[in-house]
């Protein structure tokens, strides 16, 4: 069993920053990624490498593919193929700023820092709508089985595939819904987090119930609320041993399976969508052997 970046399995931190980079034209990213290895401990800095960077190195990682925009029917989604993603985990905004600057400098030979999303833990792990998020996450060994690659050999075992989507909430639309409509949209009661037995088929938890898929579609969600000015929403993040579980859930959410769209879309929309491969660790450092580094 390979060692995973420890921040993946650890609980969600109090504060975080998500750094999204683009590739500079005509520069091979190998040397910049080697610089990143010196800084990223996999815990305070979790790293995901996107398909554009892997292709620029002339390599491939089986299972790493572009983020899907649609499934033939249903809604069209934003797909933003970013080459590099860093999830900075911490508890102090000042420290996170300094860490962001260090990382941006370290990789600047090949990557531009395109966007920084400030994220935080809200109350007892709630989404900004007030609903508890993460309740049905797999725990312990089940979390490892869902999120971490195994039996694929050195350089891949211990790695993980992460889907990241920035969702922007329309708080006016959400506030205009009655509390019964809101509970039905999620499929849980906001007041006590109880699952509604008679939740409609469009409710989010009915759409995504992980054991209802064949094969079962377990993922490890590590989403965090984000805010900028008075805009905000959820930075949805799900780690998997592949993208298949996430994609099965997303397909059902957009209505591609049965024409029923997830009620979440009444008040929130994804404005980005990216897939990354999170390399494993070897002796406390990111292991980039699979990329020939
Ligand atoms: C703004 C976007 C989203 C919000 C506010 C949201 C919120 C929630 C909430 C409140 C729950 C119930 C508690 C829990 O088990 O965590 C939940 C469950 C879940 N969500 Fe989301 N979610 C969002 C997007 C997504 C997306 C994009 C996916 C995957 C494609 C997803 C997958 C899941 C899964 C797998 C569960 C657990 C279902 C189960 O097995 O019971 N969510 N979400």
mmCIF file of C-alpha atoms and ligand atoms in Angstrom:
data_model
loop_
_atom_site.group_PDB
_atom_site.id
_atom_site.type_symbol
_atom_site.label_atom_id
_atom_site.label_comp_id
_atom_site.label_asym_id
_atom_site.label_seq_id
_atom_site.Cartn_x
_atom_site.Cartn_y
_atom_site.Cartn_z
ATOM 1 C CA UNK A 1 0.000 0.000 0.000
ATOM 2 C CA UNK A 2 1.517 3.340 -1.049
ATOM 3 C CA UNK A 3 1.477 6.348 1.234
ATOM 4 C CA UNK A 4 -1.067 9.045 0.384
ATOM 5 C CA UNK A 5 -0.764 12.799 0.891
ATOM 6 C CA UNK A 6 -1.886 12.950 4.544
ATOM 7 C CA UNK A 7 -4.076 16.047 4.068
ATOM 8 C CA UNK A 8 -6.483 14.005 1.940
ATOM 9 C CA UNK A 9 -7.580 11.675 4.734
ATOM 10 C CA UNK A 10 -7.277 14.267 7.538
ATOM 11 C CA UNK A 11 -10.362 16.207 8.655
ATOM 12 C CA UNK A 12 -11.164 19.450 6.833
ATOM 13 C CA UNK A 13 -9.066 22.330 8.307
ATOM 14 C CA UNK A 14 -10.375 25.574 9.774
ATOM 15 C CA UNK A 15 -9.100 27.662 6.849
ATOM 16 C CA UNK A 16 -7.830 26.864 3.382
ATOM 17 C CA UNK A 17 -6.746 28.339 0.082
ATOM 18 C CA UNK A 18 -7.064 26.721 -3.300
ATOM 19 C CA UNK A 19 -4.465 27.851 -5.815
ATOM 20 C CA UNK A 20 -5.179 27.229 -9.499
ATOM 21 C CA UNK A 21 -2.393 27.617 -12.004
ATOM 22 C CA UNK A 22 -2.117 27.773 -15.787
ATOM 23 C CA UNK A 23 0.867 26.682 -17.855
ATOM 24 C CA UNK A 24 3.227 29.218 -19.357
ATOM 25 C CA UNK A 25 3.506 28.845 -23.119
ATOM 26 C CA UNK A 26 6.345 26.729 -24.374
ATOM 27 C CA UNK A 27 7.843 25.772 -20.985
ATOM 28 C CA UNK A 28 8.191 22.137 -19.871
ATOM 29 C CA UNK A 29 6.899 21.969 -16.273
ATOM 30 C CA UNK A 30 9.364 19.352 -14.925
ATOM 31 C CA UNK A 31 11.806 21.724 -13.182
ATOM 32 C CA UNK A 32 8.980 23.761 -11.601
ATOM 33 C CA UNK A 33 7.344 20.597 -10.257
ATOM 34 C CA UNK A 34 10.686 19.533 -8.753
ATOM 35 C CA UNK A 35 10.772 22.903 -6.936
ATOM 36 C CA UNK A 36 7.245 22.263 -5.674
ATOM 37 C CA UNK A 37 8.371 18.903 -4.238
ATOM 38 C CA UNK A 38 10.722 20.841 -1.917
ATOM 39 C CA UNK A 39 7.773 22.763 -0.404
ATOM 40 C CA UNK A 40 4.741 20.478 -0.505
ATOM 41 C CA UNK A 41 4.410 18.164 2.488
ATOM 42 C CA UNK A 42 1.102 16.631 1.335
ATOM 43 C CA UNK A 43 -0.492 17.786 4.580
ATOM 44 C CA UNK A 44 -0.440 21.574 4.765
ATOM 45 C CA UNK A 45 -0.065 21.591 0.996
ATOM 46 C CA UNK A 46 -1.987 18.947 -0.946
ATOM 47 C CA UNK A 47 -1.009 18.901 -4.621
ATOM 48 C CA UNK A 48 -3.029 17.876 -7.657
ATOM 49 C CA UNK A 49 -1.532 17.725 -11.137
ATOM 50 C CA UNK A 50 -3.861 18.166 -14.115
ATOM 51 C CA UNK A 51 -3.831 16.575 -17.543
ATOM 52 C CA UNK A 52 -2.302 19.640 -19.302
ATOM 53 C CA UNK A 53 0.836 19.381 -17.128
ATOM 54 C CA UNK A 54 1.061 15.600 -17.530
ATOM 55 C CA UNK A 55 0.769 15.911 -21.314
ATOM 56 C CA UNK A 56 3.335 18.733 -21.378
ATOM 57 C CA UNK A 57 5.754 16.277 -19.737
ATOM 58 C CA UNK A 58 5.020 13.760 -22.502
ATOM 59 C CA UNK A 59 3.493 11.352 -19.963
ATOM 60 C CA UNK A 60 0.123 9.843 -19.133
ATOM 61 C CA UNK A 61 -1.549 8.691 -15.921
ATOM 62 C CA UNK A 62 -4.139 5.997 -16.635
ATOM 63 C CA UNK A 63 -7.524 7.320 -15.516
ATOM 64 C CA UNK A 64 -6.618 11.039 -15.631
ATOM 65 C CA UNK A 65 -8.939 12.600 -18.184
ATOM 66 C CA UNK A 66 -10.599 15.949 -18.960
ATOM 67 C CA UNK A 67 -13.484 17.047 -16.740
ATOM 68 C CA UNK A 68 -16.753 16.134 -18.517
ATOM 69 C CA UNK A 69 -18.924 18.971 -19.814
ATOM 70 C CA UNK A 70 -21.978 16.817 -20.509
ATOM 71 C CA UNK A 71 -23.213 13.261 -20.805
ATOM 72 C CA UNK A 72 -25.246 13.519 -24.028
ATOM 73 C CA UNK A 73 -28.362 14.764 -22.252
ATOM 74 C CA UNK A 74 -28.920 16.914 -19.175
ATOM 75 C CA UNK A 75 -27.142 20.121 -18.201
ATOM 76 C CA UNK A 76 -23.877 21.421 -19.657
ATOM 77 C CA UNK A 77 -21.153 21.926 -17.040
ATOM 78 C CA UNK A 78 -18.089 24.162 -16.797
ATOM 79 C CA UNK A 79 -14.898 22.274 -17.547
ATOM 80 C CA UNK A 80 -11.705 24.146 -16.736
ATOM 81 C CA UNK A 81 -8.685 21.937 -17.339
ATOM 82 C CA UNK A 82 -6.162 23.406 -14.964
ATOM 83 C CA UNK A 83 -2.625 21.912 -14.961
ATOM 84 C CA UNK A 84 -1.855 22.451 -11.270
ATOM 85 C CA UNK A 85 -3.917 22.765 -8.087
ATOM 86 C CA UNK A 86 -2.696 23.266 -4.544
ATOM 87 C CA UNK A 87 -4.952 22.948 -1.514
ATOM 88 C CA UNK A 88 -3.321 24.889 1.316
ATOM 89 C CA UNK A 89 -4.686 23.729 4.674
ATOM 90 C CA UNK A 90 -4.275 25.781 7.837
ATOM 91 C CA UNK A 91 -5.749 27.901 10.584
ATOM 92 C CA UNK A 92 -4.185 31.325 10.062
ATOM 93 C CA UNK A 93 -4.859 33.590 7.068
ATOM 94 C CA UNK A 94 -1.454 35.226 7.316
ATOM 95 C CA UNK A 95 0.347 31.888 7.172
ATOM 96 C CA UNK A 96 -1.789 30.844 4.201
ATOM 97 C CA UNK A 97 -0.912 34.022 2.322
ATOM 98 C CA UNK A 98 2.824 33.526 2.918
ATOM 99 C CA UNK A 99 2.601 29.860 1.889
ATOM 100 C CA UNK A 100 0.723 30.861 -1.295
ATOM 101 C CA UNK A 101 3.434 33.360 -2.244
ATOM 102 C CA UNK A 102 6.191 30.786 -1.653
ATOM 103 C CA UNK A 103 4.470 28.206 -3.836
ATOM 104 C CA UNK A 104 3.661 30.675 -6.618
ATOM 105 C CA UNK A 105 7.336 31.767 -6.645
ATOM 106 C CA UNK A 106 8.633 28.201 -6.589
ATOM 107 C CA UNK A 107 6.672 27.146 -9.674
ATOM 108 C CA UNK A 108 6.795 30.481 -11.510
ATOM 109 C CA UNK A 109 9.201 29.243 -14.196
ATOM 110 C CA UNK A 110 6.384 27.174 -15.715
ATOM 111 C CA UNK A 111 3.087 28.151 -14.044
ATOM 112 C CA UNK A 112 1.049 31.349 -13.644
ATOM 113 C CA UNK A 113 -1.107 31.647 -10.542
ATOM 114 C CA UNK A 114 -4.539 32.239 -12.092
ATOM 115 C CA UNK A 115 -6.920 32.162 -9.137
ATOM 116 C CA UNK A 116 -6.914 31.920 -5.376
ATOM 117 C CA UNK A 117 -10.043 30.800 -3.556
ATOM 118 C CA UNK A 118 -10.257 31.522 0.162
ATOM 119 C CA UNK A 119 -12.202 28.844 1.993
ATOM 120 C CA UNK A 120 -13.193 28.170 5.581
ATOM 121 C CA UNK A 121 -15.035 25.845 7.875
ATOM 122 C CA UNK A 122 -18.521 27.183 8.634
ATOM 123 C CA UNK A 123 -19.981 26.331 12.063
ATOM 124 C CA UNK A 124 -20.057 22.568 12.556
ATOM 125 C CA UNK A 125 -18.935 21.761 9.012
ATOM 126 C CA UNK A 126 -21.879 23.338 7.221
ATOM 127 C CA UNK A 127 -22.400 24.532 3.698
ATOM 128 C CA UNK A 128 -23.286 28.268 3.541
ATOM 129 C CA UNK A 129 -26.943 27.224 3.112
ATOM 130 C CA UNK A 130 -26.714 25.992 6.694
ATOM 131 C CA UNK A 131 -26.815 22.245 5.905
ATOM 132 C CA UNK A 132 -24.267 19.884 7.457
ATOM 133 C CA UNK A 133 -21.907 18.681 4.724
ATOM 134 C CA UNK A 134 -19.916 15.459 4.802
ATOM 135 C CA UNK A 135 -22.244 13.352 6.999
ATOM 136 C CA UNK A 136 -22.216 10.301 4.732
ATOM 137 C CA UNK A 137 -18.502 10.411 4.013
ATOM 138 C CA UNK A 138 -16.841 6.995 4.341
ATOM 139 C CA UNK A 139 -14.668 6.720 7.490
ATOM 140 C CA UNK A 140 -11.430 4.888 8.391
ATOM 141 C CA UNK A 141 -10.581 1.998 6.085
ATOM 142 C CA UNK A 142 -13.636 2.735 3.947
ATOM 143 C CA UNK A 143 -12.307 6.248 3.310
ATOM 144 C CA UNK A 144 -8.954 4.793 2.236
ATOM 145 C CA UNK A 145 -10.679 2.247 -0.034
ATOM 146 C CA UNK A 146 -12.783 5.000 -1.635
ATOM 147 C CA UNK A 147 -10.070 7.611 -2.106
ATOM 148 C CA UNK A 148 -6.655 6.007 -2.422
ATOM 149 C CA UNK A 149 -5.238 4.032 -5.361
ATOM 150 C CA UNK A 150 -3.884 0.567 -4.586
ATOM 151 C CA UNK A 151 -2.517 -2.422 -6.481
ATOM 152 C CA UNK A 152 -1.382 -0.369 -9.459
ATOM 153 C CA UNK A 153 2.311 -0.431 -8.661
ATOM 154 C CA UNK A 154 5.013 1.894 -7.370
ATOM 155 C CA UNK A 155 4.524 5.562 -8.133
ATOM 156 C CA UNK A 156 0.748 5.124 -8.432
ATOM 157 C CA UNK A 157 -0.219 3.308 -5.210
ATOM 158 C CA UNK A 158 -1.098 5.912 -2.583
ATOM 159 C CA UNK A 159 -2.138 8.455 -5.201
ATOM 160 C CA UNK A 160 -5.668 9.795 -5.556
ATOM 161 C CA UNK A 161 -7.874 11.408 -8.194
ATOM 162 C CA UNK A 162 -9.603 14.622 -7.142
ATOM 163 C CA UNK A 163 -12.576 16.402 -8.717
ATOM 164 C CA UNK A 164 -12.871 20.106 -7.859
ATOM 165 C CA UNK A 165 -15.787 22.376 -8.719
ATOM 166 C CA UNK A 166 -16.402 25.908 -7.568
ATOM 167 C CA UNK A 167 -20.126 26.289 -6.913
ATOM 168 C CA UNK A 168 -21.570 29.795 -6.604
ATOM 169 C CA UNK A 169 -24.742 30.066 -4.552
ATOM 170 C CA UNK A 170 -27.639 32.336 -5.464
ATOM 171 C CA UNK A 171 -28.532 33.231 -1.884
ATOM 172 C CA UNK A 172 -31.598 35.235 -2.990
ATOM 173 C CA UNK A 173 -33.012 32.196 -4.772
ATOM 174 C CA UNK A 174 -32.245 29.998 -1.775
ATOM 175 C CA UNK A 175 -33.772 32.421 0.744
ATOM 176 C CA UNK A 176 -36.927 32.655 -1.392
ATOM 177 C CA UNK A 177 -37.534 28.905 -0.862
ATOM 178 C CA UNK A 178 -39.623 27.830 2.128
ATOM 179 C CA UNK A 179 -37.782 25.761 4.727
ATOM 180 C CA UNK A 180 -39.721 22.664 3.558
ATOM 181 C CA UNK A 181 -38.594 23.323 -0.037
ATOM 182 C CA UNK A 182 -35.011 23.757 1.140
ATOM 183 C CA UNK A 183 -35.107 20.504 3.138
ATOM 184 C CA UNK A 184 -36.616 18.704 0.132
ATOM 185 C CA UNK A 185 -33.902 20.079 -2.145
ATOM 186 C CA UNK A 186 -31.180 18.600 0.059
ATOM 187 C CA UNK A 187 -33.153 15.595 1.328
ATOM 188 C CA UNK A 188 -32.192 16.285 4.944
ATOM 189 C CA UNK A 189 -33.647 18.505 7.660
ATOM 190 C CA UNK A 190 -31.534 21.576 8.324
ATOM 191 C CA UNK A 191 -32.609 21.688 11.981
ATOM 192 C CA UNK A 192 -31.293 18.245 13.011
ATOM 193 C CA UNK A 193 -29.603 16.844 9.854
ATOM 194 C CA UNK A 194 -32.076 13.907 9.754
ATOM 195 C CA UNK A 195 -32.499 12.323 6.330
ATOM 196 C CA UNK A 196 -36.074 12.779 5.034
ATOM 197 C CA UNK A 197 -37.641 9.366 4.479
ATOM 198 C CA UNK A 198 -39.998 10.698 1.795
ATOM 199 C CA UNK A 199 -37.498 13.018 0.068
ATOM 200 C CA UNK A 200 -38.316 13.634 -3.619
ATOM 201 C CA UNK A 201 -36.264 11.899 -6.327
ATOM 202 C CA UNK A 202 -34.756 15.320 -7.181
ATOM 203 C CA UNK A 203 -33.342 15.786 -3.678
ATOM 204 C CA UNK A 204 -29.556 15.968 -3.589
ATOM 205 C CA UNK A 205 -29.034 13.003 -1.269
ATOM 206 C CA UNK A 206 -31.366 10.798 -3.356
ATOM 207 C CA UNK A 207 -29.434 11.794 -6.502
ATOM 208 C CA UNK A 208 -26.063 11.001 -4.967
ATOM 209 C CA UNK A 209 -26.773 8.132 -2.482
ATOM 210 C CA UNK A 210 -23.458 6.353 -2.853
ATOM 211 C CA UNK A 211 -24.687 2.800 -2.244
ATOM 212 C CA UNK A 212 -27.498 3.203 -4.808
ATOM 213 C CA UNK A 213 -25.085 3.013 -7.758
ATOM 214 C CA UNK A 214 -23.915 -0.154 -9.454
ATOM 215 C CA UNK A 215 -21.046 -0.438 -8.716
ATOM 216 C CA UNK A 216 -21.333 1.567 -5.484
ATOM 217 C CA UNK A 217 -19.949 5.088 -5.946
ATOM 218 C CA UNK A 218 -18.113 6.013 -2.746
ATOM 219 C CA UNK A 219 -15.961 9.140 -2.741
ATOM 220 C CA UNK A 220 -14.260 11.121 0.014
ATOM 221 C CA UNK A 221 -15.646 14.656 0.022
ATOM 222 C CA UNK A 222 -13.462 17.404 1.438
ATOM 223 C CA UNK A 223 -15.499 20.425 0.276
ATOM 224 C CA UNK A 224 -15.276 23.805 2.003
ATOM 225 C CA UNK A 225 -17.364 26.978 1.836
ATOM 226 C CA UNK A 226 -15.723 29.924 0.074
ATOM 227 C CA UNK A 227 -16.475 33.648 0.049
ATOM 228 C CA UNK A 228 -15.263 36.776 -1.728
ATOM 229 C CA UNK A 229 -17.031 40.046 -0.950
ATOM 230 C CA UNK A 230 -20.681 39.035 -0.696
ATOM 231 C CA UNK A 231 -20.397 36.186 -3.189
ATOM 232 C CA UNK A 232 -19.900 32.683 -1.953
ATOM 233 C CA UNK A 233 -20.728 29.022 -2.224
ATOM 234 C CA UNK A 234 -19.098 25.642 -1.919
ATOM 235 C CA UNK A 235 -15.724 24.619 -3.258
ATOM 236 C CA UNK A 236 -16.703 21.022 -3.915
ATOM 237 C CA UNK A 237 -13.791 18.606 -3.652
ATOM 238 C CA UNK A 238 -14.060 14.815 -3.907
ATOM 239 C CA UNK A 239 -11.153 12.374 -3.785
ATOM 240 C CA UNK A 240 -11.497 8.948 -5.381
ATOM 241 C CA UNK A 241 -9.400 5.950 -6.365
ATOM 242 C CA UNK A 242 -10.703 6.908 -9.819
ATOM 243 C CA UNK A 243 -13.122 9.525 -11.187
ATOM 244 C CA UNK A 244 -15.795 6.895 -11.831
ATOM 245 C CA UNK A 245 -17.746 7.322 -8.565
ATOM 246 C CA UNK A 246 -17.831 11.120 -8.846
ATOM 247 C CA UNK A 247 -18.804 10.947 -12.506
ATOM 248 C CA UNK A 248 -21.670 8.512 -11.818
ATOM 249 C CA UNK A 249 -23.032 10.924 -9.186
ATOM 250 C CA UNK A 250 -22.611 13.958 -11.417
ATOM 251 C CA UNK A 251 -24.333 12.198 -14.317
ATOM 252 C CA UNK A 252 -27.371 11.552 -12.173
ATOM 253 C CA UNK A 253 -27.310 15.088 -10.722
ATOM 254 C CA UNK A 254 -27.511 16.710 -14.172
ATOM 255 C CA UNK A 255 -30.433 14.487 -15.176
ATOM 256 C CA UNK A 256 -28.586 12.411 -17.765
ATOM 257 C CA UNK A 257 -29.820 9.152 -16.224
ATOM 258 C CA UNK A 258 -33.554 9.710 -15.833
ATOM 259 C CA UNK A 259 -34.323 13.311 -16.818
ATOM 260 C CA UNK A 260 -34.558 14.416 -13.171
ATOM 261 C CA UNK A 261 -32.195 17.261 -12.295
ATOM 262 C CA UNK A 262 -30.747 17.669 -8.796
ATOM 263 C CA UNK A 263 -32.752 20.308 -6.890
ATOM 264 C CA UNK A 264 -29.430 21.924 -5.894
ATOM 265 C CA UNK A 265 -29.408 23.567 -9.323
ATOM 266 C CA UNK A 266 -32.347 25.734 -8.178
ATOM 267 C CA UNK A 267 -29.978 27.818 -6.088
ATOM 268 C CA UNK A 268 -26.372 27.030 -7.010
ATOM 269 C CA UNK A 269 -24.257 26.465 -10.124
ATOM 270 C CA UNK A 270 -20.713 25.192 -10.737
ATOM 271 C CA UNK A 271 -18.543 27.849 -12.371
ATOM 272 C CA UNK A 272 -15.487 25.627 -12.775
ATOM 273 C CA UNK A 273 -14.699 21.932 -13.013
ATOM 274 C CA UNK A 274 -11.292 20.254 -12.985
ATOM 275 C CA UNK A 275 -9.761 16.852 -12.494
ATOM 276 C CA UNK A 276 -6.333 16.327 -10.931
ATOM 277 C CA UNK A 277 -4.096 13.418 -10.026
ATOM 278 C CA UNK A 278 -2.669 13.727 -6.509
ATOM 279 C CA UNK A 279 0.704 11.948 -6.437
ATOM 280 C CA UNK A 280 1.600 9.634 -3.558
ATOM 281 C CA UNK A 281 4.281 10.337 -0.932
ATOM 282 C CA UNK A 282 7.670 8.678 -0.603
ATOM 283 C CA UNK A 283 9.849 9.365 2.451
ATOM 284 C CA UNK A 284 7.922 12.536 3.304
ATOM 285 C CA UNK A 285 8.036 13.986 -0.223
ATOM 286 C CA UNK A 286 5.734 13.932 -3.238
ATOM 287 C CA UNK A 287 6.585 10.915 -5.365
ATOM 288 C CA UNK A 288 6.586 12.008 -9.013
ATOM 289 C CA UNK A 289 8.134 8.836 -10.429
ATOM 290 C CA UNK A 290 5.003 8.179 -12.489
ATOM 291 C CA UNK A 291 5.753 11.449 -14.300
ATOM 292 C CA UNK A 292 9.376 10.520 -14.866
ATOM 293 C CA UNK A 293 10.561 13.104 -12.273
HETATM 294 C C1 LIG B 1 -23.037 23.375 -4.014
HETATM 295 C C2 LIG B 1 -22.886 22.091 -4.209
HETATM 296 C C3 LIG B 1 -23.208 21.058 -3.183
HETATM 297 C C4 LIG B 1 -23.754 21.198 -1.941
HETATM 298 C C5 LIG B 1 -24.221 22.474 -1.243
HETATM 299 C C6 LIG B 1 -23.842 19.865 -1.365
HETATM 300 C C7 LIG B 1 -24.349 19.599 -0.121
HETATM 301 C C8 LIG B 1 -24.557 18.326 0.383
HETATM 302 C C9 LIG B 1 -25.218 18.027 1.622
HETATM 303 C C10 LIG B 1 -25.778 19.066 2.571
HETATM 304 C C11 LIG B 1 -25.244 16.682 1.762
HETATM 305 C C12 LIG B 1 -25.870 15.866 2.901
HETATM 306 C C13 LIG B 1 -24.941 15.505 4.005
HETATM 307 C C14 LIG B 1 -23.781 14.619 3.626
HETATM 308 O O1 LIG B 1 -23.899 13.397 3.565
HETATM 309 O O2 LIG B 1 -22.753 15.198 3.355
HETATM 310 C C15 LIG B 1 -24.588 16.125 0.614
HETATM 311 C C16 LIG B 1 -24.391 14.795 0.377
HETATM 312 C C17 LIG B 1 -23.710 14.282 -0.693
HETATM 313 N N1 LIG B 1 -23.229 14.981 -1.772
HETATM 314 FE FE1 LIG B 1 -23.335 16.972 -2.051
HETATM 315 N N2 LIG B 1 -23.345 18.970 -2.265
HETATM 316 C C18 LIG B 1 -22.950 19.658 -3.384
HETATM 317 C C19 LIG B 1 -22.407 19.135 -4.553
HETATM 318 C C20 LIG B 1 -22.166 17.809 -4.737
HETATM 319 C C21 LIG B 1 -21.587 17.254 -5.949
HETATM 320 C C22 LIG B 1 -21.160 18.042 -7.169
HETATM 321 C C23 LIG B 1 -21.489 15.906 -5.735
HETATM 322 C C24 LIG B 1 -20.930 14.832 -6.640
HETATM 323 C C25 LIG B 1 -20.992 14.884 -7.956
HETATM 324 C C26 LIG B 1 -21.992 15.627 -4.401
HETATM 325 C C27 LIG B 1 -21.991 14.392 -3.809
HETATM 326 C C28 LIG B 1 -22.580 14.114 -2.590
HETATM 327 C C29 LIG B 1 -22.618 12.775 -2.012
HETATM 328 C C30 LIG B 1 -21.958 11.527 -2.552
HETATM 329 C C31 LIG B 1 -23.339 12.882 -0.819
HETATM 330 C C32 LIG B 1 -23.680 11.759 0.161
HETATM 331 C C33 LIG B 1 -24.835 10.975 -0.416
HETATM 332 C C34 LIG B 1 -25.125 9.713 0.419
HETATM 333 O O3 LIG B 1 -24.452 8.691 0.191
HETATM 334 O O4 LIG B 1 -26.012 9.811 1.281
HETATM 335 N N3 LIG B 1 -22.403 16.796 -3.841
HETATM 336 N N4 LIG B 1 -24.174 17.135 -0.227
#
